């Protein structure tokens, strides 16, 4: 049996894992969720949840991966027993389904990046902006074409050995991502009136608090740290035994959380400066931001920077989803890496096309009252990801606690108090929060 690949450096592991966590959530999802849920009263609970519940789940998932030294099915079987392997298959299915609809959004980001380079779509008229977005998502040739390119780029990275593909890419793209975001923030906060956006994000406004916003912060915490589906478990399986797991996970959580806050800082100040709607929902990135750039001096240049940031964030996350599926196919079905990448990517394109066409030719085709895109999103976000989180808690806190305790202690010198707090989190606090998210998401 060939020797299993490992991360060549701790920095590479942290940046790759942070890239998986950051994804489109930092720039696409966080700003519109913050805008729709009171700004600071959404952001502060999200930060607290990330460094408590989220960090504990992340440590648990990566510890399972490093101990199991295999794909999610192998890892569950090795440390919890063969009866737990079925939950691993659910994780693989989750990763597959997420990338099916995620690749459609990734295709949109590529399209807007190309449009920014060409100077297209930078107008202030709301009707024209909606028509421009509609022309993208309803045209099957354009929508599926960009989705195909996005999946090809993802497959190209994953086809290489983990250290030569994902690690090398992450060492370039993650620093680039943060540099570009900071450039955009500096430009945005210097616009007259931008201080209203800063105040919205950072000034605590108790009157804006709502339970709906708190639940949204809980849900986004899972989304932003990429826990529950097995991506982090797979990355953890490539981690050297002597790596300090606790500090590595803390860095990943820090970078993912900071990226989301920076995403809010990049979007909210200019949106408020130009008196646009901060609660525009998912369309904030694709319908509101072009209007911002249309009013900025050198707006086309900043539009290019912004949408390149989106593409970078999307790619660093999509490669982790594909790696989850590829690792499973390589280890369970004994495929070569190239063949596994080719077959899984092709299957994702075929199935994902139904998601990509959900806004055009298949818009009226609905199952359970939802389009294909919405069903894939609902299944993963509201059902399989929370269930996957509960499985991680059950294995780490109960079934394989001695193994997990050893993994956490190795290289970190964790005290008994730290270990006890961690176990309390994964056996009580995390399951309670996950069940709340699961129940409310299914209502």
Short mmCIF file of C-alpha atoms in Angstrom, two decimals:
data_model
loop_
_atom_site.label_atom_id
_atom_site.label_comp_id
_atom_site.label_asym_id
_atom_site.label_seq_id
_atom_site.Cartn_x
_atom_site.Cartn_y
_atom_site.Cartn_z
CA UNK A 1 0.00 0.00 0.00
CA UNK A 2 1.38 3.42 -0.98
CA UNK A 3 2.45 5.71 1.84
CA UNK A 4 -0.28 8.21 2.70
CA UNK A 5 0.40 11.83 1.80
CA UNK A 6 0.80 14.41 4.56
CA UNK A 7 0.92 18.18 4.73
CA UNK A 8 4.49 19.32 4.20
CA UNK A 9 4.16 22.17 6.70
CA UNK A 10 1.93 23.28 9.57
CA UNK A 11 1.36 26.59 7.78
CA UNK A 12 0.18 24.74 4.68
CA UNK A 13 -2.34 22.76 6.73
CA UNK A 14 -3.65 25.87 8.50
CA UNK A 15 -3.98 27.90 5.29
CA UNK A 16 -5.62 25.04 3.39
CA UNK A 17 -8.07 24.41 6.24
CA UNK A 18 -8.78 28.13 6.62
CA UNK A 19 -9.39 28.28 2.88
CA UNK A 20 -11.88 25.42 3.17
CA UNK A 21 -13.63 27.27 5.98
CA UNK A 22 -13.58 30.73 4.40
CA UNK A 23 -15.22 29.87 1.09
CA UNK A 24 -17.93 32.07 -0.33
CA UNK A 25 -19.39 32.50 3.13
CA UNK A 26 -16.97 35.26 4.13
CA UNK A 27 -17.81 37.60 1.24
CA UNK A 28 -21.12 36.34 -0.11
CA UNK A 29 -23.04 35.02 2.90
CA UNK A 30 -21.75 36.90 5.97
CA UNK A 31 -22.46 40.44 4.65
CA UNK A 32 -26.05 39.70 3.66
CA UNK A 33 -26.77 37.78 6.87
CA UNK A 34 -25.31 40.62 8.92
CA UNK A 35 -27.26 43.10 6.83
CA UNK A 36 -30.51 41.20 7.33
CA UNK A 37 -30.09 40.51 11.05
CA UNK A 38 -29.05 43.75 12.71
CA UNK A 39 -25.32 43.94 12.01
CA UNK A 40 -23.55 43.85 15.37
CA UNK A 41 -26.25 41.76 17.09
CA UNK A 42 -25.55 39.08 14.48
CA UNK A 43 -21.78 39.46 14.33
CA UNK A 44 -20.90 39.39 18.04
CA UNK A 45 -22.85 36.16 18.80
CA UNK A 46 -21.27 34.61 15.70
CA UNK A 47 -17.77 35.44 17.00
CA UNK A 48 -18.53 34.03 20.46
CA UNK A 49 -20.06 30.85 19.02
CA UNK A 50 -17.11 30.35 16.65
CA UNK A 51 -14.50 30.43 19.43
CA UNK A 52 -16.50 28.14 21.72
CA UNK A 53 -18.87 25.66 20.06
CA UNK A 54 -17.29 25.98 16.61
CA UNK A 55 -13.72 25.54 17.84
CA UNK A 56 -14.68 22.46 19.86
CA UNK A 57 -16.36 20.85 16.84
CA UNK A 58 -13.39 21.69 14.63
CA UNK A 59 -10.93 20.13 17.09
CA UNK A 60 -13.12 17.02 17.37
CA UNK A 61 -13.44 16.54 13.61
CA UNK A 62 -9.75 17.05 12.86
CA UNK A 63 -8.77 14.79 15.78
CA UNK A 64 -10.98 12.03 14.38
CA UNK A 65 -9.34 12.46 10.98
CA UNK A 66 -5.78 12.40 12.28
CA UNK A 67 -6.45 9.36 14.45
CA UNK A 68 -8.33 7.47 11.74
CA UNK A 69 -5.72 8.27 9.05
CA UNK A 70 -8.14 7.83 6.18
CA UNK A 71 -11.22 9.10 4.40
CA UNK A 72 -14.31 9.72 6.52
CA UNK A 73 -15.63 6.15 6.17
CA UNK A 74 -12.25 4.64 7.05
CA UNK A 75 -11.73 7.02 9.98
CA UNK A 76 -15.15 6.30 11.51
CA UNK A 77 -14.64 2.55 11.12
CA UNK A 78 -11.17 2.54 12.64
CA UNK A 79 -11.86 4.55 15.77
CA UNK A 80 -15.58 3.90 16.38
CA UNK A 81 -16.26 0.53 14.73
CA UNK A 82 -17.71 -0.66 11.44
CA UNK A 83 -21.26 0.16 12.51
CA UNK A 84 -20.36 3.85 12.30
CA UNK A 85 -19.18 3.60 8.67
CA UNK A 86 -22.67 4.41 7.39
CA UNK A 87 -22.44 7.89 8.88
CA UNK A 88 -19.24 8.33 6.87
CA UNK A 89 -21.17 7.62 3.67
CA UNK A 90 -23.59 10.37 4.68
CA UNK A 91 -20.62 12.74 4.95
CA UNK A 92 -19.42 11.84 1.45
CA UNK A 93 -22.93 12.36 0.08
CA UNK A 94 -23.10 15.72 1.85
CA UNK A 95 -19.82 16.90 0.32
CA UNK A 96 -20.96 15.73 -3.12
CA UNK A 97 -24.32 17.50 -2.84
CA UNK A 98 -22.82 20.73 -1.50
CA UNK A 99 -20.40 20.99 -4.41
CA UNK A 100 -23.22 20.27 -6.87
CA UNK A 101 -25.00 23.51 -5.99
CA UNK A 102 -21.92 25.38 -4.74
CA UNK A 103 -20.33 25.01 -8.19
CA UNK A 104 -23.28 26.88 -9.68
CA UNK A 105 -22.57 29.86 -7.41
CA UNK A 106 -18.86 29.46 -8.16
CA UNK A 107 -19.73 29.77 -11.83
CA UNK A 108 -21.55 33.02 -11.12
CA UNK A 109 -18.45 34.44 -9.42
CA UNK A 110 -16.33 33.56 -12.48
CA UNK A 111 -18.87 35.23 -14.74
CA UNK A 112 -18.89 38.43 -12.68
CA UNK A 113 -15.08 38.45 -12.55
CA UNK A 114 -14.97 38.24 -16.36
CA UNK A 115 -17.64 40.94 -16.64
CA UNK A 116 -15.64 43.17 -14.29
CA UNK A 117 -12.54 42.79 -16.46
CA UNK A 118 -14.63 43.70 -19.52
CA UNK A 119 -16.34 46.57 -17.73
CA UNK A 120 -19.82 45.06 -18.04
CA UNK A 121 -22.65 45.28 -15.54
CA UNK A 122 -21.40 48.31 -13.58
CA UNK A 123 -24.61 50.35 -13.51
CA UNK A 124 -26.74 51.90 -10.80
CA UNK A 125 -30.17 51.11 -12.23
CA UNK A 126 -31.73 48.31 -10.18
CA UNK A 127 -33.71 47.01 -13.13
CA UNK A 128 -30.60 46.71 -15.29
CA UNK A 129 -28.71 44.94 -12.51
CA UNK A 130 -31.50 42.42 -12.05
CA UNK A 131 -31.70 41.89 -15.80
CA UNK A 132 -27.93 41.34 -15.98
CA UNK A 133 -28.03 38.74 -13.20
CA UNK A 134 -31.13 37.15 -14.70
CA UNK A 135 -29.43 36.84 -18.07
CA UNK A 136 -26.63 34.88 -16.40
CA UNK A 137 -28.66 32.43 -14.31
CA UNK A 138 -31.44 31.79 -16.84
CA UNK A 139 -29.23 31.19 -19.89
CA UNK A 140 -28.36 27.46 -19.75
CA UNK A 141 -25.29 27.77 -21.97
CA UNK A 142 -23.72 30.57 -19.96
CA UNK A 143 -24.69 29.21 -16.52
CA UNK A 144 -23.56 25.63 -17.18
CA UNK A 145 -20.51 26.84 -19.11
CA UNK A 146 -19.17 28.82 -16.16
CA UNK A 147 -20.14 26.04 -13.75
CA UNK A 148 -18.10 23.62 -15.90
CA UNK A 149 -15.06 25.91 -15.86
CA UNK A 150 -15.33 26.27 -12.08
CA UNK A 151 -15.43 22.50 -11.57
CA UNK A 152 -12.53 22.06 -14.00
CA UNK A 153 -10.37 24.49 -12.01
CA UNK A 154 -11.29 22.67 -8.80
CA UNK A 155 -10.48 19.27 -10.33
CA UNK A 156 -7.18 20.54 -11.71
CA UNK A 157 -6.01 21.46 -8.21
CA UNK A 158 -7.23 18.27 -6.51
CA UNK A 159 -5.72 16.03 -9.21
CA UNK A 160 -2.27 16.72 -7.75
CA UNK A 161 -0.95 15.15 -4.56
CA UNK A 162 -2.30 16.97 -1.48
CA UNK A 163 1.00 18.78 -0.85
CA UNK A 164 1.56 19.69 -4.50
CA UNK A 165 -1.99 20.76 -5.24
CA UNK A 166 -4.16 22.03 -2.39
CA UNK A 167 -1.31 22.98 -0.03
CA UNK A 168 0.68 24.82 -2.69
CA UNK A 169 -2.41 26.63 -3.97
CA UNK A 170 -3.48 27.65 -0.47
CA UNK A 171 -0.08 29.14 0.33
CA UNK A 172 -0.56 31.49 -2.62
CA UNK A 173 -4.28 32.16 -2.69
CA UNK A 174 -5.00 32.68 1.01
CA UNK A 175 -2.41 35.47 1.50
CA UNK A 176 -3.58 36.96 -1.82
CA UNK A 177 -7.18 36.81 -0.59
CA UNK A 178 -6.41 38.75 2.60
CA UNK A 179 -4.30 41.35 0.74
CA UNK A 180 -7.05 42.00 -1.82
CA UNK A 181 -9.72 42.21 0.89
CA UNK A 182 -7.67 44.74 2.88
CA UNK A 183 -7.23 46.87 -0.28
CA UNK A 184 -10.99 46.87 -0.79
CA UNK A 185 -11.64 47.75 2.86
CA UNK A 186 -9.24 50.70 2.77
CA UNK A 187 -11.00 52.03 -0.31
CA UNK A 188 -14.48 51.43 1.10
CA UNK A 189 -14.01 53.09 4.48
CA UNK A 190 -12.63 56.25 2.86
CA UNK A 191 -15.90 56.95 1.03
CA UNK A 192 -17.91 59.78 2.64
CA UNK A 193 -20.71 58.25 4.69
CA UNK A 194 -18.94 54.89 5.14
CA UNK A 195 -18.86 55.38 8.90
CA UNK A 196 -22.56 54.45 8.99
CA UNK A 197 -21.62 50.99 7.77
CA UNK A 198 -18.94 50.66 10.43
CA UNK A 199 -21.40 51.74 13.09
CA UNK A 200 -23.93 49.18 11.85
CA UNK A 201 -21.38 46.38 12.22
CA UNK A 202 -19.71 47.35 15.49
CA UNK A 203 -22.13 49.46 17.54
CA UNK A 204 -24.18 47.20 19.80
CA UNK A 205 -27.88 47.84 19.28
CA UNK A 206 -29.95 45.75 21.72
CA UNK A 207 -33.19 46.84 20.07
CA UNK A 208 -32.10 45.08 16.86
CA UNK A 209 -31.59 41.72 18.61
CA UNK A 210 -33.89 38.88 17.55
CA UNK A 211 -33.99 35.12 18.08
CA UNK A 212 -34.10 34.75 14.32
CA UNK A 213 -30.79 36.60 14.08
CA UNK A 214 -29.26 34.44 16.81
CA UNK A 215 -30.32 31.27 15.02
CA UNK A 216 -28.85 32.69 11.81
CA UNK A 217 -25.56 33.27 13.65
CA UNK A 218 -25.62 29.66 14.90
CA UNK A 219 -26.21 28.31 11.41
CA UNK A 220 -23.56 30.48 9.85
CA UNK A 221 -21.04 29.39 12.46
CA UNK A 222 -21.31 25.80 11.16
CA UNK A 223 -21.17 27.01 7.56
CA UNK A 224 -18.17 29.29 8.08
CA UNK A 225 -16.03 26.63 9.80
CA UNK A 226 -17.01 23.87 7.35
CA UNK A 227 -17.76 21.37 10.14
CA UNK A 228 -20.13 18.44 9.87
CA UNK A 229 -19.53 17.07 6.37
CA UNK A 230 -16.04 15.63 6.75
CA UNK A 231 -13.89 18.13 4.84
CA UNK A 232 -11.94 19.02 7.96
CA UNK A 233 -11.77 15.37 8.96
CA UNK A 234 -10.19 14.56 5.59
CA UNK A 235 -7.69 17.40 5.93
CA UNK A 236 -6.93 16.20 9.46
CA UNK A 237 -6.12 12.73 8.12
CA UNK A 238 -3.12 14.23 6.27
CA UNK A 239 -1.82 15.92 9.44
CA UNK A 240 1.46 14.77 10.99
CA UNK A 241 1.18 13.18 14.43
CA UNK A 242 3.47 15.70 16.15
CA UNK A 243 1.54 18.78 14.99
CA UNK A 244 -0.07 20.82 17.78
CA UNK A 245 -3.73 20.20 17.01
CA UNK A 246 -5.16 22.73 19.47
CA UNK A 247 -3.15 25.71 18.25
CA UNK A 248 -3.70 24.72 14.61
CA UNK A 249 -7.48 24.62 15.08
CA UNK A 250 -7.38 27.93 16.96
CA UNK A 251 -5.58 29.53 14.02
CA UNK A 252 -8.08 28.09 11.54
CA UNK A 253 -10.99 29.44 13.59
CA UNK A 254 -9.28 32.82 13.92
CA UNK A 255 -8.59 33.14 10.18
CA UNK A 256 -12.09 32.00 9.19
CA UNK A 257 -13.75 34.40 11.62
CA UNK A 258 -11.51 37.32 10.66
CA UNK A 259 -12.20 36.63 6.98
CA UNK A 260 -15.94 36.91 7.60
CA UNK A 261 -15.55 40.15 9.55
CA UNK A 262 -13.33 41.53 6.79
CA UNK A 263 -15.98 40.51 4.27
CA UNK A 264 -18.49 42.60 6.21
CA UNK A 265 -16.04 45.51 6.37
CA UNK A 266 -15.52 45.25 2.63
CA UNK A 267 -19.22 45.34 1.76
CA UNK A 268 -21.13 47.29 4.41
CA UNK A 269 -19.33 50.69 4.47
CA UNK A 270 -19.73 51.38 0.72
CA UNK A 271 -23.30 50.02 0.74
CA UNK A 272 -24.26 52.50 3.47
CA UNK A 273 -22.20 55.29 1.89
CA UNK A 274 -24.31 55.08 -1.28
CA UNK A 275 -27.57 54.60 0.63
CA UNK A 276 -28.16 51.12 -0.77
CA UNK A 277 -30.10 48.36 0.97
CA UNK A 278 -27.89 46.33 3.38
CA UNK A 279 -30.62 43.70 3.81
CA UNK A 280 -30.82 42.84 0.12
CA UNK A 281 -30.29 39.17 0.99
CA UNK A 282 -28.29 36.75 -1.20
CA UNK A 283 -28.37 39.26 -4.06
CA UNK A 284 -26.24 41.75 -2.10
CA UNK A 285 -23.05 40.57 -3.81
CA UNK A 286 -24.43 40.26 -7.33
CA UNK A 287 -27.10 42.98 -7.41
CA UNK A 288 -25.96 45.65 -4.95
CA UNK A 289 -22.15 45.68 -5.18
CA UNK A 290 -22.07 46.42 -8.94
CA UNK A 291 -24.03 49.59 -8.16
CA UNK A 292 -21.35 50.52 -5.62
CA UNK A 293 -18.54 50.07 -8.12
CA UNK A 294 -20.45 52.04 -10.74
CA UNK A 295 -20.29 55.08 -8.44
CA UNK A 296 -16.66 54.70 -7.37
CA UNK A 297 -13.72 56.41 -9.10
CA UNK A 298 -11.77 53.59 -10.78
CA UNK A 299 -14.81 51.43 -10.05
CA UNK A 300 -13.95 48.83 -12.68
CA UNK A 301 -10.57 48.16 -11.06
CA UNK A 302 -12.12 47.66 -7.65
CA UNK A 303 -14.84 45.47 -9.16
CA UNK A 304 -12.12 43.23 -10.60
CA UNK A 305 -10.40 43.02 -7.20
CA UNK A 306 -13.69 42.26 -5.43
CA UNK A 307 -14.78 39.47 -7.75
CA UNK A 308 -11.30 37.96 -7.87
CA UNK A 309 -11.58 37.74 -4.08
CA UNK A 310 -14.85 35.87 -4.54
CA UNK A 311 -13.31 33.43 -7.02
CA UNK A 312 -10.32 32.79 -4.74
CA UNK A 313 -12.61 32.16 -1.76
CA UNK A 314 -14.82 29.85 -3.79
CA UNK A 315 -11.94 27.76 -5.15
CA UNK A 316 -10.19 27.28 -1.78
CA UNK A 317 -13.45 25.90 -0.39
CA UNK A 318 -14.50 23.79 -3.38
CA UNK A 319 -11.20 21.90 -3.45
CA UNK A 320 -11.85 20.69 0.12
CA UNK A 321 -15.29 19.39 -0.87
CA UNK A 322 -13.90 17.56 -3.88
CA UNK A 323 -10.99 16.19 -1.82
CA UNK A 324 -13.51 14.67 0.62
CA UNK A 325 -15.13 12.68 -2.20
CA UNK A 326 -11.86 11.83 -3.97
CA UNK A 327 -10.22 10.52 -0.77
CA UNK A 328 -13.22 8.23 -0.29
CA UNK A 329 -13.03 6.88 -3.86
CA UNK A 330 -9.27 6.34 -3.67
CA UNK A 331 -9.35 4.48 -0.36
CA UNK A 332 -12.68 2.67 -0.52
CA UNK A 333 -12.86 1.90 -4.24
CA UNK A 334 -9.07 1.69 -4.79
CA UNK A 335 -9.06 4.14 -7.69
CA UNK A 336 -6.11 6.17 -8.87
CA UNK A 337 -6.31 9.81 -7.84
CA UNK A 338 -6.67 11.02 -11.43
CA UNK A 339 -9.51 8.62 -12.16
CA UNK A 340 -11.30 9.48 -8.92
CA UNK A 341 -11.05 13.21 -9.67
CA UNK A 342 -12.27 12.72 -13.23
CA UNK A 343 -15.26 10.53 -12.37
CA UNK A 344 -16.38 12.54 -9.34
CA UNK A 345 -16.07 15.87 -11.17
CA UNK A 346 -18.02 14.56 -14.15
CA UNK A 347 -20.75 13.20 -11.85
CA UNK A 348 -20.91 16.54 -10.03
CA UNK A 349 -21.26 18.37 -13.33
CA UNK A 350 -24.08 16.10 -14.49
CA UNK A 351 -26.00 16.27 -11.21
CA UNK A 352 -24.99 19.89 -10.53
CA UNK A 353 -26.37 20.93 -13.91
CA UNK A 354 -29.85 20.41 -12.49
CA UNK A 355 -28.94 22.95 -9.79
CA UNK A 356 -27.41 25.33 -12.33
CA UNK A 357 -30.55 25.14 -14.48
CA UNK A 358 -32.88 25.72 -11.52
CA UNK A 359 -33.08 29.43 -12.32
CA UNK A 360 -33.72 28.92 -16.04
CA UNK A 361 -35.20 25.96 -17.94
CA UNK A 362 -35.85 23.95 -14.76
CA UNK A 363 -37.18 26.83 -12.67
CA UNK A 364 -40.71 25.40 -12.71
CA UNK A 365 -39.64 21.84 -11.92
CA UNK A 366 -40.14 21.46 -8.18
CA UNK A 367 -39.95 18.61 -5.69
CA UNK A 368 -41.46 19.19 -2.23
CA UNK A 369 -42.17 22.72 -3.45
CA UNK A 370 -38.49 23.47 -4.06
CA UNK A 371 -36.24 23.67 -7.11
CA UNK A 372 -33.31 21.28 -7.48
CA UNK A 373 -30.95 24.00 -6.22
CA UNK A 374 -33.10 24.69 -3.16
CA UNK A 375 -33.51 20.98 -2.37
CA UNK A 376 -29.75 20.37 -2.45
CA UNK A 377 -29.21 23.43 -0.25
CA UNK A 378 -31.99 22.42 2.15
CA UNK A 379 -30.80 18.79 2.47
CA UNK A 380 -27.21 19.74 3.25
CA UNK A 381 -27.67 22.92 5.29
CA UNK A 382 -30.74 21.89 7.29
CA UNK A 383 -30.35 18.13 7.61
CA UNK A 384 -27.11 16.34 6.74
CA UNK A 385 -24.63 18.92 8.07
CA UNK A 386 -26.27 19.15 11.52
CA UNK A 387 -26.62 15.35 11.67
CA UNK A 388 -22.95 15.06 10.70
CA UNK A 389 -22.08 17.40 13.55
CA UNK A 390 -24.00 15.21 16.00
CA UNK A 391 -22.10 12.14 14.77
CA UNK A 392 -18.78 13.94 15.35
CA UNK A 393 -19.89 14.80 18.89
CA UNK A 394 -20.98 11.23 19.61
CA UNK A 395 -17.70 9.72 18.39
CA UNK A 396 -15.38 12.31 19.93
CA UNK A 397 -17.19 12.70 23.25
CA UNK A 398 -18.40 9.17 23.92
CA UNK A 399 -17.51 6.30 21.58
CA UNK A 400 -13.81 7.08 21.08
CA UNK A 401 -13.05 9.58 23.85
CA UNK A 402 -9.79 7.93 25.01
CA UNK A 403 -8.45 8.06 21.44
CA UNK A 404 -9.53 11.66 20.93
CA UNK A 405 -8.07 12.70 24.29
CA UNK A 406 -4.72 11.24 23.25
CA UNK A 407 -4.85 13.01 19.88
CA UNK A 408 -5.56 16.38 21.50
CA UNK A 409 -2.85 15.92 24.13
CA UNK A 410 -0.16 14.89 21.63
CA UNK A 411 2.03 17.88 20.81
CA UNK A 412 -0.08 20.36 22.81
CA UNK A 413 0.44 19.40 26.48
CA UNK A 414 -3.25 20.06 27.12
CA UNK A 415 -4.10 20.09 30.83
CA UNK A 416 -6.81 17.97 32.40
CA UNK A 417 -8.95 21.10 32.81
CA UNK A 418 -8.73 21.89 29.08
CA UNK A 419 -9.61 18.30 28.17
CA UNK A 420 -12.56 18.29 30.58
CA UNK A 421 -13.90 21.56 29.17
CA UNK A 422 -13.52 20.23 25.64
CA UNK A 423 -15.40 17.04 26.45
CA UNK A 424 -18.15 19.03 28.18
CA UNK A 425 -18.51 21.10 25.03
CA UNK A 426 -18.76 18.15 22.61
CA UNK A 427 -21.04 16.05 24.84
CA UNK A 428 -23.47 18.72 26.05
CA UNK A 429 -23.12 22.24 24.60
CA UNK A 430 -22.46 21.29 20.96
CA UNK A 431 -25.28 18.70 20.66
CA UNK A 432 -27.80 21.08 22.24
CA UNK A 433 -26.89 23.86 19.82
CA UNK A 434 -26.85 21.51 16.83
CA UNK A 435 -30.27 20.12 17.76
CA UNK A 436 -31.65 23.67 17.96
CA UNK A 437 -30.28 24.43 14.49
CA UNK A 438 -31.58 21.09 13.16
CA UNK A 439 -35.10 21.44 14.57
CA UNK A 440 -35.53 25.08 13.58
CA UNK A 441 -34.14 24.36 10.12
CA UNK A 442 -36.71 21.63 9.52
CA UNK A 443 -39.67 23.67 10.78
#
